[in-house]
XYZ file of C-alpha atoms in Angstrom:
765
model
C 131.761 -39.992 -18.015
C 130.707 -41.627 -14.751
C 131.668 -45.047 -16.117
C 135.161 -43.779 -16.934
C 135.534 -42.344 -13.424
C 134.458 -45.627 -11.860
C 136.828 -47.638 -14.011
C 139.821 -45.334 -13.392
C 139.188 -45.273 -9.648
C 138.835 -49.034 -9.566
C 142.144 -49.514 -11.293
C 143.985 -47.095 -8.985
C 142.657 -48.805 -5.866
C 143.322 -52.234 -7.307
C 146.963 -51.368 -7.855
C 147.457 -50.994 -4.131
C 145.474 -54.122 -3.288
C 147.084 -56.242 -6.000
C 150.564 -55.294 -4.826
C 149.902 -57.123 -1.562
C 149.165 -60.432 -3.293
C 151.647 -63.209 -2.545
C 154.126 -63.563 -5.379
C 156.065 -66.774 -5.936
C 159.711 -67.108 -7.027
C 160.195 -66.144 -10.652
C 158.107 -62.967 -10.345
C 159.691 -59.737 -11.523
C 158.656 -56.132 -12.147
C 162.078 -55.155 -13.590
C 162.270 -52.142 -11.250
C 165.784 -52.925 -9.998
C 167.223 -55.263 -12.573
C 166.209 -58.565 -14.089
C 165.516 -60.548 -10.861
C 167.813 -63.411 -11.912
C 166.484 -63.633 -15.462
C 169.310 -63.899 -18.015
C 169.609 -63.796 -21.787
C 170.614 -67.022 -23.489
C 174.090 -66.181 -24.867
C 173.451 -68.227 -28.017
C 170.883 -65.662 -29.139
C 170.312 -61.907 -29.156
C 170.139 -60.144 -25.758
C 167.204 -58.794 -23.807
C 167.814 -55.274 -22.445
C 166.396 -53.759 -19.246
C 165.112 -50.240 -19.812
C 167.373 -47.586 -18.247
C 164.473 -46.232 -16.216
C 163.265 -49.703 -15.229
C 159.711 -51.051 -15.474
C 160.282 -53.319 -18.496
C 162.745 -55.466 -20.431
C 162.878 -55.469 -24.221
C 164.127 -57.402 -27.260
C 164.669 -54.976 -30.154
C 165.297 -55.939 -33.780
C 167.963 -53.190 -33.906
C 170.248 -55.339 -31.723
C 169.753 -58.528 -33.731
C 172.193 -59.409 -36.450
C 172.432 -63.028 -37.574
C 170.107 -64.332 -34.857
C 166.395 -63.825 -35.306
C 165.289 -64.295 -31.710
C 166.114 -63.492 -28.096
C 165.517 -65.925 -25.225
C 165.071 -64.780 -21.623
C 165.703 -67.587 -19.112
C 164.339 -67.579 -15.559
C 166.305 -68.772 -12.549
C 165.713 -72.371 -11.462
C 162.212 -72.682 -9.998
C 160.766 -75.234 -7.601
C 157.057 -74.494 -7.324
C 155.213 -77.608 -6.262
C 151.712 -76.082 -6.159
C 149.450 -75.217 -9.081
C 150.200 -71.613 -9.990
C 149.414 -68.970 -12.584
C 151.927 -67.042 -14.658
C 150.645 -63.569 -15.527
C 152.708 -61.806 -18.139
C 152.201 -58.156 -19.094
C 153.725 -57.571 -22.527
C 153.599 -55.548 -25.729
C 154.446 -56.444 -29.343
C 155.370 -53.389 -31.399
C 155.315 -53.848 -35.153
C 155.653 -57.417 -36.376
C 156.866 -60.305 -34.237
C 155.911 -63.035 -31.801
C 156.375 -63.931 -28.152
C 156.412 -67.494 -26.807
C 156.572 -68.892 -23.275
C 158.329 -72.247 -22.825
C 158.676 -74.532 -19.835
C 162.063 -76.255 -19.520
C 161.942 -79.215 -17.107
C 165.179 -80.382 -15.599
C 166.701 -83.486 -17.232
C 164.762 -83.199 -20.485
C 166.073 -82.581 -23.971
C 163.492 -80.121 -25.215
C 161.144 -77.390 -24.045
C 157.339 -77.304 -23.878
C 155.509 -74.392 -25.510
C 152.941 -73.100 -23.016
C 151.659 -69.996 -24.791
C 152.300 -67.796 -27.831
C 151.126 -64.476 -29.300
C 151.859 -62.652 -32.557
C 149.354 -59.781 -32.677
C 150.792 -56.255 -32.317
C 149.185 -53.718 -29.982
C 149.485 -50.050 -29.029
C 149.250 -50.829 -25.312
C 150.204 -53.410 -22.718
C 148.422 -56.777 -22.883
C 148.151 -59.529 -20.290
C 148.723 -63.241 -20.809
C 147.672 -65.928 -18.348
C 149.402 -69.311 -18.347
C 148.540 -72.146 -15.958
C 151.583 -73.891 -14.441
C 150.764 -77.407 -13.281
C 152.220 -78.663 -10.028
C 155.590 -80.064 -11.142
C 157.637 -82.344 -8.911
C 161.053 -81.242 -10.175
C 163.062 -78.141 -10.944
C 162.268 -76.201 -14.094
C 162.877 -72.877 -15.860
C 160.610 -70.529 -17.801
C 161.765 -69.169 -21.156
C 160.449 -66.046 -22.901
C 161.271 -66.307 -26.609
C 160.950 -63.057 -28.573
C 161.074 -63.046 -32.376
C 160.661 -59.485 -33.658
C 160.740 -59.028 -37.405
C 164.135 -57.992 -38.754
C 162.816 -54.730 -40.112
C 163.558 -51.572 -38.055
C 161.047 -50.474 -35.436
C 159.963 -53.930 -34.324
C 160.333 -54.887 -30.676
C 158.851 -57.012 -27.912
C 158.720 -55.816 -24.320
C 157.743 -57.438 -21.010
C 156.420 -55.139 -18.304
C 156.074 -57.631 -15.462
C 156.115 -61.337 -14.733
C 153.950 -62.432 -11.818
C 153.644 -66.013 -10.612
C 150.869 -66.413 -8.038
C 149.320 -69.428 -6.308
C 146.115 -70.839 -7.771
C 144.426 -71.083 -11.153
C 144.395 -68.428 -13.863
C 140.588 -68.451 -14.126
C 140.339 -67.382 -10.456
C 139.741 -63.689 -9.766
C 138.415 -61.340 -7.079
C 138.779 -58.335 -9.437
C 141.009 -56.447 -7.031
C 144.037 -56.611 -9.328
C 144.757 -53.769 -11.696
C 144.580 -56.021 -14.769
C 141.488 -57.943 -13.614
C 143.315 -61.307 -13.818
C 143.107 -61.263 -17.597
C 139.296 -61.214 -17.677
C 137.998 -59.136 -20.550
C 134.779 -57.518 -21.635
C 133.894 -58.551 -25.183
C 133.094 -55.064 -26.423
C 129.553 -54.442 -27.611
C 128.370 -50.947 -28.604
C 125.059 -51.593 -26.840
C 125.846 -53.358 -23.553
C 129.047 -54.131 -21.600
C 130.507 -55.319 -18.297
C 132.167 -52.715 -16.044
C 134.280 -52.622 -12.889
C 132.020 -51.863 -9.924
C 133.011 -50.079 -6.715
C 130.524 -48.801 -4.119
C 132.830 -45.957 -3.099
C 132.809 -44.333 -6.552
C 129.297 -45.076 -7.768
C 126.284 -42.795 -8.079
C 124.686 -42.307 -4.602
C 121.296 -43.081 -6.153
C 122.502 -46.435 -7.470
C 121.473 -49.615 -5.714
C 124.621 -51.560 -6.711
C 126.030 -53.628 -3.825
C 129.267 -53.625 -1.859
C 131.701 -56.192 -3.188
C 131.854 -59.711 -1.768
C 135.624 -60.006 -1.267
C 136.033 -57.252 1.350
C 132.357 -56.763 2.139
C 132.788 -53.006 2.115
C 132.639 -50.034 -0.214
C 136.352 -50.240 -1.170
C 136.216 -53.604 -2.916
C 135.560 -54.350 -6.557
C 133.499 -56.660 -8.719
C 132.211 -56.887 -12.292
C 128.675 -55.843 -13.209
C 126.391 -55.062 -16.125
C 123.461 -52.625 -15.677
C 120.398 -52.056 -17.834
C 120.635 -48.277 -17.433
C 123.581 -48.282 -19.873
C 121.885 -50.483 -22.471
C 121.378 -48.799 -25.824
C 119.632 -51.681 -27.557
C 117.705 -54.544 -25.988
C 118.376 -58.240 -26.611
C 122.100 -57.559 -27.042
C 124.467 -59.704 -24.961
C 127.216 -58.539 -22.607
C 130.053 -61.084 -22.353
C 132.657 -61.309 -19.580
C 135.337 -63.733 -20.771
C 137.907 -65.545 -18.622
C 141.496 -66.229 -19.748
C 141.841 -69.306 -21.950
C 142.969 -72.331 -19.944
C 146.324 -73.648 -21.140
C 146.471 -77.074 -19.504
C 143.868 -79.794 -18.820
C 141.919 -79.311 -15.575
C 138.736 -80.659 -14.014
C 136.924 -79.746 -10.819
C 134.599 -77.219 -9.211
C 134.157 -73.694 -10.571
C 132.571 -71.352 -8.021
C 131.555 -67.694 -8.029
C 129.205 -65.250 -6.268
C 126.539 -63.223 -8.041
C 123.781 -60.722 -7.349
C 120.802 -60.126 -9.584
C 117.831 -57.787 -9.234
C 114.810 -57.176 -11.460
C 115.626 -60.631 -12.769
C 112.501 -60.926 -14.901
C 113.986 -58.194 -17.062
C 117.329 -59.910 -17.725
C 118.850 -63.238 -18.733
C 122.008 -64.606 -17.089
C 123.905 -67.740 -18.156
C 127.419 -69.171 -17.926
C 129.031 -71.015 -20.844
C 132.312 -72.607 -21.801
C 133.785 -71.771 -25.208
C 136.521 -73.782 -26.933
C 139.072 -72.451 -29.478
C 136.733 -73.477 -32.305
C 134.053 -71.132 -30.944
C 131.707 -73.874 -29.729
C 129.592 -72.899 -26.710
C 128.264 -75.211 -24.005
C 125.972 -73.909 -21.277
C 127.097 -75.071 -17.824
C 124.794 -73.028 -15.555
C 121.791 -70.711 -15.384
C 120.137 -69.317 -12.212
C 117.219 -71.092 -10.586
C 115.951 -67.924 -8.840
C 114.816 -64.663 -10.372
C 116.443 -62.187 -7.971
C 118.874 -62.140 -5.028
C 119.204 -59.451 -2.385
C 122.589 -60.725 -1.209
C 125.589 -62.404 -2.811
C 124.688 -65.968 -3.755
C 127.241 -68.767 -4.148
C 127.234 -70.878 -7.322
C 129.182 -74.121 -7.718
C 129.356 -75.964 -11.015
C 131.564 -78.840 -12.158
C 133.620 -78.373 -15.306
C 136.037 -80.551 -17.241
C 138.567 -78.644 -19.333
C 140.391 -81.418 -21.174
C 141.396 -78.953 -23.870
C 141.768 -75.124 -23.850
C 138.554 -73.224 -23.101
C 137.205 -69.946 -21.784
C 134.392 -69.388 -19.272
C 131.909 -66.824 -20.583
C 129.416 -64.962 -18.346
C 126.553 -63.664 -20.507
C 123.802 -61.163 -19.636
C 121.049 -59.773 -21.862
C 118.169 -57.385 -21.082
C 114.631 -57.271 -22.413
C 113.716 -54.043 -20.613
C 115.341 -50.683 -19.915
C 114.482 -51.301 -16.268
C 115.991 -54.766 -16.315
C 118.170 -54.151 -13.264
C 121.745 -55.395 -12.974
C 123.854 -58.563 -12.629
C 127.085 -58.546 -10.615
C 129.802 -61.234 -10.319
C 132.659 -61.546 -7.816
C 135.199 -63.981 -6.324
C 135.565 -66.557 -9.075
C 137.459 -69.593 -7.755
C 138.387 -73.121 -8.792
C 139.065 -76.357 -6.904
C 140.416 -79.631 -8.348
C 137.755 -81.478 -6.312
C 134.289 -81.796 -7.845
C 131.659 -79.831 -5.945
C 128.851 -82.347 -6.430
C 129.067 -85.924 -5.199
C 126.857 -87.180 -8.032
C 129.333 -85.888 -10.616
C 131.106 -88.740 -12.310
C 134.772 -88.817 -11.337
C 137.375 -88.303 -13.988
C 138.192 -91.471 -15.869
C 140.755 -92.640 -18.365
C 139.310 -93.181 -21.865
C 142.439 -95.129 -22.801
C 140.549 -98.287 -21.732
C 139.379 -98.221 -25.359
C 142.946 -98.000 -26.730
C 144.513 -101.037 -28.391
C 147.467 -101.738 -30.678
C 146.710 -105.509 -30.644
C 150.349 -106.364 -29.952
C 149.593 -108.556 -26.935
C 145.874 -109.285 -27.201
C 142.493 -107.865 -28.201
C 142.657 -105.644 -25.083
C 139.024 -105.006 -24.049
C 137.640 -105.550 -27.544
C 135.569 -108.622 -28.340
C 133.643 -110.239 -31.211
C 130.066 -111.440 -31.315
C 129.725 -115.220 -30.941
C 128.474 -116.275 -34.371
C 130.278 -119.588 -34.643
C 133.308 -118.122 -36.427
C 135.964 -115.517 -35.736
C 135.920 -112.959 -38.515
C 138.469 -110.646 -36.856
C 141.788 -112.329 -36.051
C 145.114 -111.141 -34.689
C 147.790 -111.723 -37.319
C 151.380 -110.680 -37.915
C 153.435 -110.338 -41.075
C 157.189 -110.570 -40.855
C 159.146 -107.843 -42.676
C 159.134 -108.619 -46.395
C 159.069 -106.942 -49.773
C 155.549 -107.732 -50.920
C 153.025 -107.537 -48.039
C 152.719 -104.688 -45.543
C 153.009 -105.449 -41.833
C 151.222 -103.783 -38.940
C 151.051 -100.033 -38.392
C 152.471 -100.017 -34.850
C 155.969 -101.308 -35.571
C 155.945 -102.812 -39.051
C 156.516 -106.297 -37.630
C 153.872 -106.601 -34.913
C 150.242 -107.680 -34.726
C 147.065 -106.210 -36.172
C 143.470 -107.334 -36.732
C 142.416 -108.805 -40.052
C 139.014 -109.790 -41.437
C 139.129 -112.194 -44.405
C 137.144 -115.043 -45.900
C 140.080 -117.371 -45.131
C 138.912 -117.233 -41.506
C 135.310 -118.133 -42.257
C 133.553 -121.255 -43.496
C 131.053 -119.564 -45.811
C 131.293 -117.444 -48.977
C 130.750 -114.249 -46.986
C 130.597 -112.879 -43.465
C 129.499 -110.064 -41.161
C 132.049 -109.314 -38.475
C 131.398 -106.977 -35.539
C 134.224 -105.879 -33.250
C 132.950 -104.287 -30.016
C 134.862 -101.735 -27.933
C 134.334 -101.259 -24.178
C 131.604 -98.881 -22.970
C 132.475 -95.246 -22.242
C 130.410 -92.813 -20.099
C 128.026 -90.368 -21.739
C 128.064 -86.550 -21.805
C 131.685 -86.453 -22.913
C 133.175 -85.425 -26.214
C 135.510 -88.147 -27.504
C 138.182 -88.144 -30.167
C 138.534 -91.588 -31.775
C 141.528 -92.327 -34.000
C 142.385 -95.585 -35.770
C 144.213 -96.919 -38.828
C 142.826 -99.268 -41.448
C 144.089 -100.846 -44.668
C 142.329 -102.619 -47.550
C 143.674 -105.112 -50.070
C 142.138 -107.127 -52.899
C 138.614 -105.611 -52.928
C 136.656 -105.186 -56.131
C 133.948 -103.261 -54.276
C 134.368 -101.328 -51.045
C 130.696 -100.902 -50.088
C 130.268 -101.975 -46.433
C 133.919 -103.028 -46.331
C 134.378 -101.265 -43.000
C 131.937 -99.086 -41.052
C 131.789 -97.659 -37.555
C 128.631 -97.607 -35.421
C 127.694 -96.300 -31.977
C 125.793 -98.805 -29.817
C 123.872 -98.064 -26.613
C 123.810 -100.133 -23.418
C 121.121 -102.377 -24.888
C 123.424 -103.322 -27.782
C 121.255 -101.384 -30.219
C 122.943 -99.452 -33.015
C 122.214 -95.731 -32.567
C 124.112 -94.233 -35.463
C 126.607 -95.023 -38.184
C 129.260 -92.361 -37.811
C 131.736 -93.432 -40.506
C 132.186 -95.758 -43.467
C 134.889 -96.320 -46.072
C 134.254 -94.169 -49.115
C 137.528 -94.499 -50.984
C 140.935 -95.723 -49.936
C 144.446 -96.287 -51.207
C 145.126 -100.006 -51.374
C 147.777 -101.571 -49.143
C 148.326 -98.316 -47.210
C 147.540 -97.762 -43.547
C 145.142 -94.784 -43.495
C 144.252 -92.794 -40.370
C 140.677 -91.845 -39.482
C 139.743 -89.387 -36.711
C 136.152 -88.918 -35.539
C 134.696 -86.684 -32.821
C 131.454 -87.853 -31.233
C 129.343 -87.225 -28.122
C 126.239 -88.943 -26.748
C 124.200 -88.276 -23.579
C 124.250 -91.931 -22.506
C 126.898 -94.601 -22.065
C 127.926 -95.973 -25.480
C 130.497 -98.089 -27.248
C 131.905 -98.082 -30.756
C 131.558 -101.142 -32.995
C 133.630 -101.832 -36.122
C 131.555 -103.698 -38.725
C 132.928 -105.439 -41.830
C 130.529 -107.102 -44.295
C 131.498 -109.452 -47.129
C 128.486 -110.456 -49.228
C 130.280 -112.366 -51.953
C 133.543 -114.280 -51.975
C 134.613 -112.749 -55.298
C 134.113 -109.154 -54.158
C 135.931 -109.434 -50.834
C 139.560 -108.977 -49.916
C 141.435 -108.156 -46.722
C 140.349 -105.607 -44.106
C 143.005 -104.653 -41.557
C 142.630 -102.580 -38.362
C 145.284 -101.269 -35.965
C 146.201 -98.644 -33.354
C 142.819 -97.580 -31.973
C 143.019 -94.652 -29.511
C 140.358 -92.639 -27.682
C 140.986 -89.311 -25.960
C 138.734 -86.666 -24.430
C 137.970 -83.600 -26.493
C 137.516 -82.579 -30.102
C 139.993 -84.150 -32.552
C 140.586 -80.699 -34.044
C 141.850 -79.441 -30.677
C 143.499 -82.416 -28.996
C 147.136 -83.297 -29.688
C 147.596 -85.161 -32.943
C 149.386 -85.056 -36.284
C 148.273 -81.476 -36.966
C 148.919 -80.379 -33.353
C 152.131 -82.231 -32.450
C 153.348 -82.363 -28.857
C 156.843 -81.058 -27.990
C 159.552 -83.303 -29.393
C 157.183 -84.801 -31.986
C 157.474 -84.255 -35.739
C 155.057 -85.785 -38.230
C 156.050 -83.455 -41.127
C 152.367 -82.645 -41.678
C 152.633 -78.921 -41.006
C 156.217 -78.388 -42.148
C 159.743 -79.595 -41.558
C 159.656 -78.916 -37.754
C 162.990 -77.113 -37.957
C 164.843 -80.049 -39.516
C 167.503 -78.821 -41.965
C 169.740 -80.112 -44.759
C 173.323 -80.438 -43.554
C 174.912 -80.880 -46.986
C 172.415 -79.034 -49.135
C 172.980 -79.324 -52.868
C 170.981 -79.212 -56.069
C 170.854 -83.020 -56.093
C 170.466 -85.497 -53.286
C 168.526 -83.477 -50.718
C 165.885 -84.797 -48.358
C 162.495 -83.983 -49.867
C 159.192 -83.467 -48.057
C 156.594 -85.376 -50.070
C 152.945 -86.331 -49.956
C 151.841 -89.473 -51.774
C 153.863 -92.109 -53.561
C 157.479 -91.680 -54.649
C 157.913 -91.461 -58.443
C 160.254 -94.416 -58.964
C 158.535 -97.820 -59.165
C 159.371 -100.680 -56.789
C 160.981 -98.417 -54.213
C 159.843 -95.931 -51.605
C 156.553 -95.832 -49.649
C 153.075 -95.572 -51.137
C 152.018 -93.143 -48.414
C 153.257 -91.712 -45.137
C 153.125 -93.550 -41.815
C 151.154 -90.900 -39.896
C 147.998 -90.558 -41.980
C 148.532 -92.686 -45.070
C 147.741 -89.562 -47.102
C 150.133 -87.185 -45.347
C 153.749 -86.053 -45.656
C 157.119 -87.663 -45.025
C 160.804 -86.996 -45.774
C 162.745 -89.078 -48.277
C 165.712 -89.132 -50.662
C 164.969 -89.577 -54.365
C 167.673 -92.022 -55.483
C 167.215 -91.193 -59.176
C 168.648 -87.723 -58.437
C 171.814 -89.159 -56.867
C 174.812 -91.256 -57.835
C 175.695 -94.537 -56.070
C 177.421 -93.820 -52.773
C 176.210 -90.240 -52.550
C 174.676 -89.258 -49.209
C 172.304 -86.692 -47.779
C 172.014 -85.583 -44.149
C 168.917 -84.333 -42.339
C 169.628 -82.564 -39.033
C 167.216 -82.140 -36.133
C 166.767 -78.803 -34.375
C 169.387 -78.286 -31.688
C 168.719 -80.201 -28.476
C 170.189 -78.814 -25.287
C 171.310 -82.103 -23.710
C 170.282 -83.779 -20.480
C 171.704 -85.715 -17.564
C 169.124 -88.445 -18.152
C 168.928 -91.126 -20.813
C 166.924 -90.011 -23.846
C 164.741 -92.085 -26.180
C 164.545 -91.398 -29.915
C 161.865 -93.211 -31.921
C 161.153 -92.876 -35.616
C 159.754 -94.802 -38.571
C 161.889 -95.606 -41.584
C 161.092 -97.077 -44.990
C 163.773 -99.012 -46.899
C 162.248 -100.856 -49.840
C 163.928 -101.474 -53.193
C 166.462 -103.893 -54.642
C 169.196 -101.262 -54.635
C 168.543 -99.763 -51.204
C 171.638 -98.309 -49.558
C 172.296 -97.333 -45.933
C 170.387 -95.312 -43.339
C 172.360 -94.162 -40.295
C 171.608 -92.053 -37.227
C 174.424 -90.000 -35.721
C 174.761 -87.777 -32.664
C 176.579 -84.524 -33.488
C 177.722 -82.382 -30.547
C 178.090 -78.630 -30.744
C 181.749 -78.780 -29.632
C 182.784 -80.290 -32.951
C 183.745 -83.745 -31.702
C 183.402 -86.673 -34.101
C 179.842 -87.780 -34.839
C 178.774 -90.818 -32.800
C 176.932 -93.604 -34.631
C 173.715 -94.535 -32.784
C 171.873 -96.775 -35.253
C 172.262 -98.147 -38.771
C 170.483 -100.297 -41.386
C 171.803 -101.646 -44.695
C 169.867 -102.754 -47.743
C 166.209 -103.526 -48.267
C 164.282 -104.019 -45.015
C 160.568 -104.211 -45.818
C 157.776 -102.739 -47.889
C 156.318 -101.567 -44.546
C 157.209 -98.603 -42.390
C 159.453 -100.016 -39.645
C 159.796 -98.587 -36.140
C 163.203 -97.846 -34.637
C 163.873 -97.055 -30.970
C 167.258 -95.728 -29.864
C 168.440 -94.931 -26.343
C 171.263 -92.394 -26.075
C 172.783 -89.929 -23.642
C 174.348 -86.531 -24.182
C 174.942 -83.817 -21.590
C 175.613 -80.893 -23.961
C 173.975 -79.199 -26.923
C 173.678 -81.519 -29.898
C 171.769 -82.508 -33.008
C 170.570 -85.846 -34.307
C 171.653 -86.506 -37.905
C 169.799 -88.854 -40.245
C 172.109 -89.840 -43.092
C 170.892 -91.746 -46.160
C 173.392 -93.243 -48.626
C 172.202 -94.137 -52.102
C 172.649 -97.768 -53.124
C 173.798 -99.265 -56.450
C 170.542 -98.648 -58.383
C 167.756 -96.081 -58.610
C 165.540 -98.404 -56.551
C 167.111 -96.991 -53.425
C 164.627 -94.458 -52.010
C 164.845 -94.128 -48.205
C 162.122 -92.379 -46.171
C 161.583 -91.060 -42.605
C 158.451 -90.148 -40.667
C 157.083 -89.634 -37.135
C 160.269 -88.647 -35.278
C 159.731 -88.429 -31.512
C 162.065 -87.511 -28.633
C 161.114 -88.594 -25.104
C 162.686 -89.139 -21.733
C 164.421 -92.511 -21.731
C 164.816 -95.332 -21.527
C 162.721 -96.425 -24.501
C 159.766 -98.609 -23.616
C 157.683 -100.787 -25.863
C 158.468 -102.997 -28.822
C 162.109 -102.583 -29.722
C 163.628 -102.622 -33.165
C 165.025 -106.089 -33.816
C 168.611 -104.862 -34.045
C 168.694 -101.902 -31.701
C 172.278 -102.419 -30.590
C 174.871 -100.066 -31.946
C 176.756 -101.640 -34.872
C 180.506 -101.969 -35.088
C 182.492 -101.972 -38.286
C 184.149 -105.345 -37.533
C 180.868 -107.120 -36.832
C 179.788 -107.438 -40.443
C 180.790 -109.481 -43.452
C 178.804 -108.977 -46.654
C 178.087 -112.030 -48.801
C 176.047 -112.519 -51.971
C 173.420 -115.257 -52.024
C 172.714 -116.714 -55.472
C 169.856 -119.111 -56.241
C 170.587 -122.128 -58.372
C 166.877 -122.533 -58.953
C 164.253 -119.761 -58.903
C 161.496 -119.953 -56.312
C 158.145 -118.357 -57.099
C 155.346 -117.703 -54.639
C 151.815 -117.467 -56.037
C 149.240 -115.484 -54.019
C 145.632 -115.225 -55.032
C 142.049 -115.420 -53.896
C 142.162 -119.216 -53.879
C 145.089 -119.308 -51.464
C 148.797 -119.574 -52.065
C 151.359 -122.174 -53.126
C 155.041 -122.331 -53.880
C 156.874 -123.762 -56.890
C 159.220 -125.558 -56.930
C 158.880 -127.125 -53.495
C 162.557 -127.056 -52.677
C 165.598 -125.201 -53.810
C 169.327 -125.770 -53.456
C 171.103 -122.703 -52.078
C 174.863 -122.333 -52.309
C 176.918 -119.564 -50.783
C 180.710 -119.477 -50.864
C 182.920 -116.707 -49.554
C 186.644 -116.342 -49.150
C 187.945 -116.154 -45.612
C 188.169 -112.533 -44.545
C 191.288 -110.969 -43.062
C 189.566 -110.475 -39.709
C 188.906 -114.209 -39.281
C 185.477 -114.630 -40.817
C 185.191 -118.256 -41.982
C 183.927 -119.591 -45.258
C 180.200 -120.256 -45.161
C 177.944 -122.661 -47.051
C 174.159 -122.736 -46.973
C 172.223 -125.721 -48.287
C 168.546 -126.348 -48.987
C 168.003 -127.340 -45.343
C 168.452 -123.746 -44.272
C 164.859 -122.684 -44.907
C 164.613 -119.748 -42.499
C 166.560 -117.382 -44.757
C 164.145 -114.620 -45.811
C 164.597 -113.581 -49.430
C 163.678 -110.158 -50.827
C 161.561 -110.247 -53.974
C 162.839 -108.252 -56.903
C 160.317 -108.973 -59.624
C 156.580 -108.614 -59.163
C 154.053 -109.752 -61.738
C 150.411 -108.816 -61.327
C 147.682 -110.529 -63.290
C 144.238 -109.674 -61.982
C 143.601 -111.919 -58.977
C 147.104 -113.443 -58.901
C 150.352 -111.952 -57.610
C 153.545 -113.819 -58.496
C 156.702 -113.137 -56.499
C 159.975 -114.579 -57.765
C 163.195 -114.516 -55.816
C 166.521 -113.475 -57.250
C 169.648 -112.136 -55.503
C 169.841 -110.917 -51.930
C 172.506 -109.508 -49.619
C 172.978 -111.111 -46.194
C 174.894 -109.374 -43.387
C 176.269 -111.426 -40.509
C 176.358 -109.605 -37.166
C 178.871 -111.855 -35.347
C 181.875 -113.905 -36.598
C 181.023 -117.596 -36.780
C 183.331 -119.854 -34.733
C 183.318 -122.722 -37.242
C 182.459 -123.374 -40.870
C 178.831 -124.328 -41.327
C 178.594 -127.289 -43.713
C 174.927 -128.299 -43.436
């Protein structure tokens, strides 16, 4: 009964104190209206309660729309701040908070909840210091059944970090006691406590009216149980100095520690006291690095009924580390490399030969290119690069500091191996170049498919990763390929990746990301698939993201020649800045048709063509990068047209929207096509050319070939064109593939050539 009185009194006093806290623009208690917040007219409305105090989205007012979006006024808050949202979900539904930066096409999800409750709950969302104007969006999605609603009681934006608290606010800054029937944390206040108690005044006000959190052995029902005070979960990366004040008496009868806990439930102790008891408030400062979401947990346990108490107050955070010996934050991307320009900071051991070599494969129909773009560089280990019958190749990464959890991701591909033992392994080496542990090795792999590997590791000392490939016998060895190595801080299961895509990213691993069929029919739809497409000699063998994941494609055998299918992105709101669209496409097969990208505006104007490819491009996934601008709401449409035969599967994967302009390796033909720029001609071989690839090398028969191409002059002035055997740079798609154990035979047949510009004169030789 006394505990209830203390808690109720603490909350009533805290209401008055908390009301005096400085609120930033965007705060609202909905007492006298919506404070500049408005409902997005494209969706269902939010309604302010007639008596004030909250705003609500009710399923009763939703017809065709299944959500309501509440938009804040424009905000310019240049300091780190904390959004505290008091809300309630009644029945079934969800509530999301988005951040909408100015001049960007899409919104960032900051927080979400979908658990119903019988009372008000508090959410805490860190808002990083942003240099530009932005808006906050509250997206409510109550279930369509009657009686479901989502209400917001107040929106407070205050300076500082969400894990900071002096416990004077009525909702305790989102800190919570993890309920235990035997021992718990309570709100302490000297003014309301038992006169016989020896609990202290609080630290914030240094008088009997202030508040703090405490746990006392007199309320313990069972010893060795743990009381846990849990901070709000951080929502954005942060690193610096966590500080707090504590008091502790009869310390030999209790245990006090502070931990961090990630979303996977993993604990890491960051502090424990070095003194048994304190008669006054004692300051603690400890450095933390929150590269992914985490909670700070204050734990107390008692081994005696007279174990005293532990009290905590004035939790604060600073972006500056509190200890000079703490290693400063660093960028683990020094270990990233896509091998497009060089080996980056990777190097090989000097053994007299280079096992790992940078190579590139031009787009073709029989050998995959690199993973980054489809036509760039990657690393390859092969006996062709060595002088002996076998090799051992070690590729060393740069050193990274210890006491950090790292997420390593890379892609590899194998080809031509009879045995895969020791084909590719990954070791951790210490500063003395001694192998500490093998953390991964190839167990089984799809051949000629780039496969992603992600590994989480942590060591107390400075270490580096080393890729090791061993070939013991010429006849057992094939090709080992490596590309796109990245290292980030944190656990791979938590950090952004294919299964946790960032805003604007879609890998199709967890669903269709809101992409829809524009001309849905029983035949000819885009299909989400995992694995290889069913028709031979067309379509990818695996997706681009993981190698064993999902992608979207059209199955040409379900369509007629010339039939098309459109895949539409979720609606994008438009921006005053240039936008960059990147995606990977796969167009392999002798009958491949056309893939086009259109911009479709909401006002119904004619679709604008942004990008287009005709015919077979490569057996590899190819990267496309498209700059475009649009100021109003719009969608991006991917249209695939089936070609003349069933070998016309077209696939898409890894669609990403970013602020433009696009940077990096551009698609070879990124310019927007024009209908008058092309003339289609058929190239017919007078003599067949066959390329033989095998373990003993490669050769070509016959050595030369006469090529003849004749076309009639087009109405738009295209001249007749002749190609002779001296034109050797023409790349020919291979239509027939024969496989006979160690030998692959590729024979050329017909091919379609498209000329981008009219030729000024007839080419004779």
